mmCIF file of C-alpha atoms in Angstrom:
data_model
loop_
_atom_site.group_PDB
_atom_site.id
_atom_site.type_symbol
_atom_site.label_atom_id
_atom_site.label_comp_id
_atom_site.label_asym_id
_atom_site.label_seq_id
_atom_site.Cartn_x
_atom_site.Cartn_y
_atom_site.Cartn_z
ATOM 1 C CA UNK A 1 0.000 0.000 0.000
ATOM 2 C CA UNK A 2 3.181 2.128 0.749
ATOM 3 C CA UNK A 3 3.807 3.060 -3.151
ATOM 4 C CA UNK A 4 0.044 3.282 -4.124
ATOM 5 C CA UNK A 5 0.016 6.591 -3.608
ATOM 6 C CA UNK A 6 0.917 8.897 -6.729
ATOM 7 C CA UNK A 7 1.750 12.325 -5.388
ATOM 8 C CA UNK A 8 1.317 14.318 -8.730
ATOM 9 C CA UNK A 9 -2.147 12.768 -9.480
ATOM 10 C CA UNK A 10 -3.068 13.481 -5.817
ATOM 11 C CA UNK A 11 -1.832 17.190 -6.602
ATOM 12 C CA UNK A 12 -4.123 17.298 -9.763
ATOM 13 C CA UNK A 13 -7.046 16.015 -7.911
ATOM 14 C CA UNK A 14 -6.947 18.205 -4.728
ATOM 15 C CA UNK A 15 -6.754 21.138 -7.239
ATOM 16 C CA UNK A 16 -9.502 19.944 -9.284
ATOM 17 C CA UNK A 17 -11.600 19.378 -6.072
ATOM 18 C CA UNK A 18 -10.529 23.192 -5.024
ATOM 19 C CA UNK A 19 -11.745 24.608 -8.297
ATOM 20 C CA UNK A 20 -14.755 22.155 -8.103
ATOM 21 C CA UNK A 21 -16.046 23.214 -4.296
ATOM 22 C CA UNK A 22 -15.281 26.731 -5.199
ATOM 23 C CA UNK A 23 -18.016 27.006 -8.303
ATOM 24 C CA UNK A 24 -20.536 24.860 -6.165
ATOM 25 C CA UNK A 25 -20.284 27.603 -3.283
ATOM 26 C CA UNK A 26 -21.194 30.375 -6.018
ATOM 27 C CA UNK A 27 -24.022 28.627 -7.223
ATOM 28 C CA UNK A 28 -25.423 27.803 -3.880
ATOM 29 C CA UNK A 29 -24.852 31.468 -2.494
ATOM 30 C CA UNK A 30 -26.694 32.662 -5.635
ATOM 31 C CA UNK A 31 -29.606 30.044 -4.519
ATOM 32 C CA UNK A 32 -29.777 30.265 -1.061
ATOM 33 C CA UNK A 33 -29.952 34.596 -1.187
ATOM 34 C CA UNK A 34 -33.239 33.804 -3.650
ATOM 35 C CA UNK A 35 -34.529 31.205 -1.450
ATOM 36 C CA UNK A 36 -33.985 33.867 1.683
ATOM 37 C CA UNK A 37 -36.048 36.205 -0.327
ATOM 38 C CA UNK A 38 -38.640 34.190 -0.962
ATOM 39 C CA UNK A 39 -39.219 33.122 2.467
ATOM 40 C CA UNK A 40 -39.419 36.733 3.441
ATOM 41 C CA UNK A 41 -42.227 36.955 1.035
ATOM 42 C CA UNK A 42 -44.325 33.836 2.504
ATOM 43 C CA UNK A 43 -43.659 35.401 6.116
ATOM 44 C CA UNK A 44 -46.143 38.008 5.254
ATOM 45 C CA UNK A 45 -49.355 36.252 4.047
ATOM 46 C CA UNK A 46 -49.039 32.109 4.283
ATOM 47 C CA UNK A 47 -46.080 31.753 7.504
ATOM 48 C CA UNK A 48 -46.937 28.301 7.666
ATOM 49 C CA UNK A 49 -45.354 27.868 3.507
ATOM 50 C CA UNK A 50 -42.338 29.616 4.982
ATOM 51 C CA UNK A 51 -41.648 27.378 8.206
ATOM 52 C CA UNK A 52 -41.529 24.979 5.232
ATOM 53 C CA UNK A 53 -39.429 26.528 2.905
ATOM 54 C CA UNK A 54 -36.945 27.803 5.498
ATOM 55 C CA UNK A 55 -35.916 23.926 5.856
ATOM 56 C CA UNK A 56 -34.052 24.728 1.924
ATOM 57 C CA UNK A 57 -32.404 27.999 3.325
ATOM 58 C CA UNK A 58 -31.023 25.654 6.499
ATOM 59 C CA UNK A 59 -29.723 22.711 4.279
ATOM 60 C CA UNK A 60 -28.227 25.624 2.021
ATOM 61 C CA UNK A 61 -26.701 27.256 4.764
ATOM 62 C CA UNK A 62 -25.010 24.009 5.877
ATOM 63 C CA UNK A 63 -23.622 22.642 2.673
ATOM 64 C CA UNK A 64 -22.252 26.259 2.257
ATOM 65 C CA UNK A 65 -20.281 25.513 5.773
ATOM 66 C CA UNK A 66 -19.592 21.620 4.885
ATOM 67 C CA UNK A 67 -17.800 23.533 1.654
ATOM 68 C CA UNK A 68 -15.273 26.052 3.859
ATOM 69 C CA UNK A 69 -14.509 23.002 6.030
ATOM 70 C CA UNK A 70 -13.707 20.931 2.760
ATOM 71 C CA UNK A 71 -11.376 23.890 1.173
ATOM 72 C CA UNK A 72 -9.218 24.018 4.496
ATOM 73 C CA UNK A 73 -8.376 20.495 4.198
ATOM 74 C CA UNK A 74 -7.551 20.500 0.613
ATOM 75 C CA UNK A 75 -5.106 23.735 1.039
ATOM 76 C CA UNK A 76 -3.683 21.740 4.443
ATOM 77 C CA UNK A 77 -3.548 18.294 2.068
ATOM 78 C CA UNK A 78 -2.045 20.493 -1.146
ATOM 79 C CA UNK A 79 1.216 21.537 1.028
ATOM 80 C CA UNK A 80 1.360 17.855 2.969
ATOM 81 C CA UNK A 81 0.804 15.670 -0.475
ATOM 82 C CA UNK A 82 4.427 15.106 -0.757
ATOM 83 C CA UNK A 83 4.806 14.286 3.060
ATOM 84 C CA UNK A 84 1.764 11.699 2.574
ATOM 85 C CA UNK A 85 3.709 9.666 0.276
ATOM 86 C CA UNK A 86 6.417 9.399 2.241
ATOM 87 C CA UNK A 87 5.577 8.525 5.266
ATOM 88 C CA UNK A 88 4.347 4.556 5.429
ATOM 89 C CA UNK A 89 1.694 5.378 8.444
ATOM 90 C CA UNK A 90 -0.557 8.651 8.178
ATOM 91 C CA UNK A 91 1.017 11.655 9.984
ATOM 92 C CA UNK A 92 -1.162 12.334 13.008
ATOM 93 C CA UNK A 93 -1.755 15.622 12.319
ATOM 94 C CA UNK A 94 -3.374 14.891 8.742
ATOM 95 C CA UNK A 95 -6.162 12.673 10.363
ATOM 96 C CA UNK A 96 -8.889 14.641 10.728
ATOM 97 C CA UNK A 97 -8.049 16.137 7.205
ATOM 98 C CA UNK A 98 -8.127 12.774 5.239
ATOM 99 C CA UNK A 99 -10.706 11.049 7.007
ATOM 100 C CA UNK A 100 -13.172 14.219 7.031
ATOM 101 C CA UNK A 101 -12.504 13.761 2.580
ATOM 102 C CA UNK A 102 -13.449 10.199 2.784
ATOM 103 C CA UNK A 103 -16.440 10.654 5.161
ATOM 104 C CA UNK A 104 -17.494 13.784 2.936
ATOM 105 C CA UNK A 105 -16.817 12.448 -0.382
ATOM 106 C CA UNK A 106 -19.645 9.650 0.121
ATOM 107 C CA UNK A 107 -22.309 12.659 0.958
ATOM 108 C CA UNK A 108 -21.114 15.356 -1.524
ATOM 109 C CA UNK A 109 -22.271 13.819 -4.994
ATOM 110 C CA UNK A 110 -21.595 17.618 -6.769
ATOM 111 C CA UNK A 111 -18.103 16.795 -6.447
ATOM 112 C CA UNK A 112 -16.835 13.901 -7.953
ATOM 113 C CA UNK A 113 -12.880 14.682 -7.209
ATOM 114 C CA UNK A 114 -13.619 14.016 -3.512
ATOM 115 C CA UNK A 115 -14.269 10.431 -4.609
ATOM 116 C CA UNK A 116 -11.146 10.431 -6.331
ATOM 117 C CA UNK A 117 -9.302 11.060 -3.539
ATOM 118 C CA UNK A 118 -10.953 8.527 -1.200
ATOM 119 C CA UNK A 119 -9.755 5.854 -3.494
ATOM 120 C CA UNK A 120 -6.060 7.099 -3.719
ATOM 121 C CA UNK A 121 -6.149 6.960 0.331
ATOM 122 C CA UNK A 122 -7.842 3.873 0.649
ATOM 123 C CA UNK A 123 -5.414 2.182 -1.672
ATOM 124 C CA UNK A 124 -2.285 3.991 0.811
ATOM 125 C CA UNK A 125 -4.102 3.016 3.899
ATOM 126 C CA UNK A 126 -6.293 -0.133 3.224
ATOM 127 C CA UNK A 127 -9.692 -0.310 2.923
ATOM 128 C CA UNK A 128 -10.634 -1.077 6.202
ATOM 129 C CA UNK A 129 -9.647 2.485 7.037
ATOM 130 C CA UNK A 130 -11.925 4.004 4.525
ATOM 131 C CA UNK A 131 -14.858 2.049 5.288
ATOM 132 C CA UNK A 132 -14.852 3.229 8.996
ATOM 133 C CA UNK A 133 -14.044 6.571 8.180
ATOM 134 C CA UNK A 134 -17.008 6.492 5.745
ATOM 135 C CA UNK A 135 -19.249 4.959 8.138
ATOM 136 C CA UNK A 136 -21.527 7.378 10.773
ATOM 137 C CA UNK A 137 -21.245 4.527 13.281
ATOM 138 C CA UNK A 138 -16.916 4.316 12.926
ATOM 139 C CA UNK A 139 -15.878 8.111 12.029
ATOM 140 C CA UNK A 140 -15.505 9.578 15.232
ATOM 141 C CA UNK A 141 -12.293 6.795 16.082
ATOM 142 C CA UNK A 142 -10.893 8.805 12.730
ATOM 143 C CA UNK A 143 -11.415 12.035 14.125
ATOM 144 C CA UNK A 144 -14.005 13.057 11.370
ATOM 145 C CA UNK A 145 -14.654 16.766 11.706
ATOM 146 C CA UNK A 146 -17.842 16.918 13.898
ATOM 147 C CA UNK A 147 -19.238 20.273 12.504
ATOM 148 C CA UNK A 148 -18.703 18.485 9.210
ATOM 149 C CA UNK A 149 -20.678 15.407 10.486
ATOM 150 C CA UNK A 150 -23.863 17.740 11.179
ATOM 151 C CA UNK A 151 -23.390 19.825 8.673
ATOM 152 C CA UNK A 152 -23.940 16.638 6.086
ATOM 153 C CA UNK A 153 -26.293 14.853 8.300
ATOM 154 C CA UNK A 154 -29.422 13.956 6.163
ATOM 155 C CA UNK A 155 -32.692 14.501 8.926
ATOM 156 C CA UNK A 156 -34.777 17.512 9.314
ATOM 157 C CA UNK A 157 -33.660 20.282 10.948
ATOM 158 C CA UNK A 158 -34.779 21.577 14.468
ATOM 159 C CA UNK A 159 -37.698 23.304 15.071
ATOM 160 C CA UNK A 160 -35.968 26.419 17.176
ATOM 161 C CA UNK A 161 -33.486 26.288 14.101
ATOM 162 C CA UNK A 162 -36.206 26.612 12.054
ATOM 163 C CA UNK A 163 -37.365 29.313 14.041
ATOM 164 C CA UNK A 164 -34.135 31.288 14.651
ATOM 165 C CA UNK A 165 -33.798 31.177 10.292
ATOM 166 C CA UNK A 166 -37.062 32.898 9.655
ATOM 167 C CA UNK A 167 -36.223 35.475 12.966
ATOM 168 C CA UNK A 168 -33.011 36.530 10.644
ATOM 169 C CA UNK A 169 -34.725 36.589 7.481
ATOM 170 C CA UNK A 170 -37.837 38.840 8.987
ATOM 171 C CA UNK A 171 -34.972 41.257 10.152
ATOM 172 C CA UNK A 172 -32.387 41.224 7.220
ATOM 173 C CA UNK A 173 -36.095 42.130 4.698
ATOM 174 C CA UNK A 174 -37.690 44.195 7.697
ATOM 175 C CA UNK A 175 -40.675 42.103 7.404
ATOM 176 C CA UNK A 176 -42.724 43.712 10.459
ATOM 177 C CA UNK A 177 -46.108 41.888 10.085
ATOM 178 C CA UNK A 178 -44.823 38.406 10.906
ATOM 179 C CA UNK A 179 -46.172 37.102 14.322
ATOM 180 C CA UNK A 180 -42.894 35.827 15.905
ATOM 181 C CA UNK A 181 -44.313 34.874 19.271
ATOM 182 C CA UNK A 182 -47.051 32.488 17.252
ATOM 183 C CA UNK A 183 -44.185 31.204 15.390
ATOM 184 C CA UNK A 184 -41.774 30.449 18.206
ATOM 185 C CA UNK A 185 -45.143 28.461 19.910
ATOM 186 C CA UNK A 186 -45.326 26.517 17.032
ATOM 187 C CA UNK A 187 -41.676 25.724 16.024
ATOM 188 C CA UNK A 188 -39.996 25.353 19.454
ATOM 189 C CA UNK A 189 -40.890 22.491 21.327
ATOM 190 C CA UNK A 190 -41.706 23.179 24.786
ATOM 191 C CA UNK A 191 -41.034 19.172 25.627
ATOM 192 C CA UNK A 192 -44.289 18.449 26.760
ATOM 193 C CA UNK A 193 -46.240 15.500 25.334
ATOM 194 C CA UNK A 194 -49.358 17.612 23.364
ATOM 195 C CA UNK A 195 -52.243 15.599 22.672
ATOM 196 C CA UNK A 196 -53.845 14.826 19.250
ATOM 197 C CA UNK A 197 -57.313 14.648 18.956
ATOM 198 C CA UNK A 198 -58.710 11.665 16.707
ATOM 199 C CA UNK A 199 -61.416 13.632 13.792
ATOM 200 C CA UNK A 200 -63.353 10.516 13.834
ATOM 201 C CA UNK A 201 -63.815 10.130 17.318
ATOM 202 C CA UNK A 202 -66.010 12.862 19.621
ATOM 203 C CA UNK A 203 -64.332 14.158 22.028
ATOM 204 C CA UNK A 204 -65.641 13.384 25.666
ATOM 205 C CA UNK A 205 -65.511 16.098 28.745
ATOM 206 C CA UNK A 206 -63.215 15.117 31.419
ATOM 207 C CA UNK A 207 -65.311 15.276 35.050
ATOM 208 C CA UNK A 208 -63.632 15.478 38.230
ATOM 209 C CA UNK A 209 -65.026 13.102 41.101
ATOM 210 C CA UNK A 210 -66.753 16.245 42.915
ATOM 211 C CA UNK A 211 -68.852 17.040 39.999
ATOM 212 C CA UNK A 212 -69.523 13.974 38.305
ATOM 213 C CA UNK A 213 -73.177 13.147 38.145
ATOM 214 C CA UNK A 214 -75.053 9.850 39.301
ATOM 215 C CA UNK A 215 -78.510 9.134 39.950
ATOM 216 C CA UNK A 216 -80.108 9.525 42.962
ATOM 217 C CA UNK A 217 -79.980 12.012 45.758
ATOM 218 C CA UNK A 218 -76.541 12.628 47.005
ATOM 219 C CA UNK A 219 -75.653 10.745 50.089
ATOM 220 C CA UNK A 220 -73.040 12.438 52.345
ATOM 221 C CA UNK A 221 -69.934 10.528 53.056
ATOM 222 C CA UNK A 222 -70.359 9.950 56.809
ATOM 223 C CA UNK A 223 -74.268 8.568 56.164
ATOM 224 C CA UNK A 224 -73.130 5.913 53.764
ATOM 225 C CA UNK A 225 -73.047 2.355 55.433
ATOM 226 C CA UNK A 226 -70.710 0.718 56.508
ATOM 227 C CA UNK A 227 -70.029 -2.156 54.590
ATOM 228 C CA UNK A 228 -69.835 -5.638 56.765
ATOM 229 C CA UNK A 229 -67.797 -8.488 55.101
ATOM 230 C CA UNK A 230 -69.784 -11.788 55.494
ATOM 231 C CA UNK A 231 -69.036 -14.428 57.919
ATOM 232 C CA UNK A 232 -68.065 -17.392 56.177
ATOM 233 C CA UNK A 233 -68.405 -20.593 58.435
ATOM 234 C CA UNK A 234 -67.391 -23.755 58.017
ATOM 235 C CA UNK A 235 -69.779 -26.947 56.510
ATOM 236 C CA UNK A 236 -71.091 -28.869 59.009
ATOM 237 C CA UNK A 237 -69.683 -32.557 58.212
ATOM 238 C CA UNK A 238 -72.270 -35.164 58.036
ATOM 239 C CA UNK A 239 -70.623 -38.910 58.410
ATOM 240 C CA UNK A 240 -72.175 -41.444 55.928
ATOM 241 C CA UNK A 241 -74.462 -44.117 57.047
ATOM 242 C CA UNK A 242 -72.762 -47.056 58.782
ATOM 243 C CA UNK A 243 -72.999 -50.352 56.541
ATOM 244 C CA UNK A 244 -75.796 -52.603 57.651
#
């Protein structure tokens, strides 16, 4: 695995990747300032359409970040390439650098040089490496980049980041007629358990035990009966006729 590693077609690769990161960040600025705008429209008249749209301005926001994380490693990899192929066993402080390419480079699909480079490192360092580095269960033993981690991670983002999104949009457009207080109520969970009601099903007034009705006249407490368990006694036992 020691001579796998070609230095100058690493060189062309990271440089490639560079270039490659750098057009996908202009693109994605020019798309997430329209998508900001448009939310900033919605806030005004449907708010509910914008708590949903805002989840495109949050995953924008965070590939943008997952992108500057990416270009530091490939400047800190351009000036250590030649180090890389000398040394037999990665250099410590190049960890987090290669492994954060390999975990990326299996989440990034606009750039295809990051999955160049996995392949040059997993044929240096085996492919047992890359597949734990790759893996969300094994990255953190490789010292994957956590920001990185969340910045990629494929779920839905928070409600209170939700929130916090469309609080900076209303203020960078001045949008003045969105109710921020309704909003935080119904983005930020308070942690308690809320009930759904079932449509199909009418819903039944709870009664406390002082109110409830029965029928009858009301008997006070301390005029009720007292209940008296019965006495059980034991059957009287009857011997059998004696054989004539």
């Amino acid at each position: 695995m020691f001579n796998n590693f070609n230095v100058a077609k690493a060189e062309v690769q990271i440089r490639l990747c560079a270039a490659r990161i750098k057009l996908q960040k202009n693109k994605h600025t020019i798309a997430s300032k329209a998508m900001r705008k448009s939310v900033s429209e919605l806030l005004i008249d449907k708010p509910g359409h914008a708590a949903i749209r805002v989840e495109g301005v949050i995953r924008e926001k965070l590939l943008l970040q997952a992108y500057e994380i990416l270009e530091l490693y490939l400047e800190l990899l351009a000036v250590r390439a030649q180090l890389i192929s000398k040394s037999k066993e990665m250099p410590r402080d190049m960890v987090e650098a290669i492994s954060s390419i390999i975990y990326a480079s299996q989440r990034v699909s606009e750039v295809p040089e990051l999955n160049s480079l996995r392949l040059m490192f997993i044929s240096k360092y085996g492919k047992e490496y890359g597949a734990e580095a790759s893996s969300d269960m094994n990255c953190n033993k490789w010292q994957v980049n956590q920001t990185l981690i969340r910045c990629l991670l494929v779920e839905p983002p928070q409600g209170e980041d939700k929130f916090e999104m469309l609080k900076d949009i209303a203020e960078e457009y001045g949008v003045d007629k969105w109710d921020s207080e309704k909003a935080r109520m119904e983005l930020v969970s308070s942690g308690a358990q809320r009930s759904v009601p079932n449509p199909g099903i009418p819903s039944m007034p709870l009664q406390s035990s002082s109110t409830s009705q029965v029928s009858g006249p009301w008997t006070p407490p301390d005029q009720l009966p007292v209940y008296a368990p019965p006495v059980y006694t034991a059957p009287v036992y009857v011997p059998p006729p004696a054989p004539k």
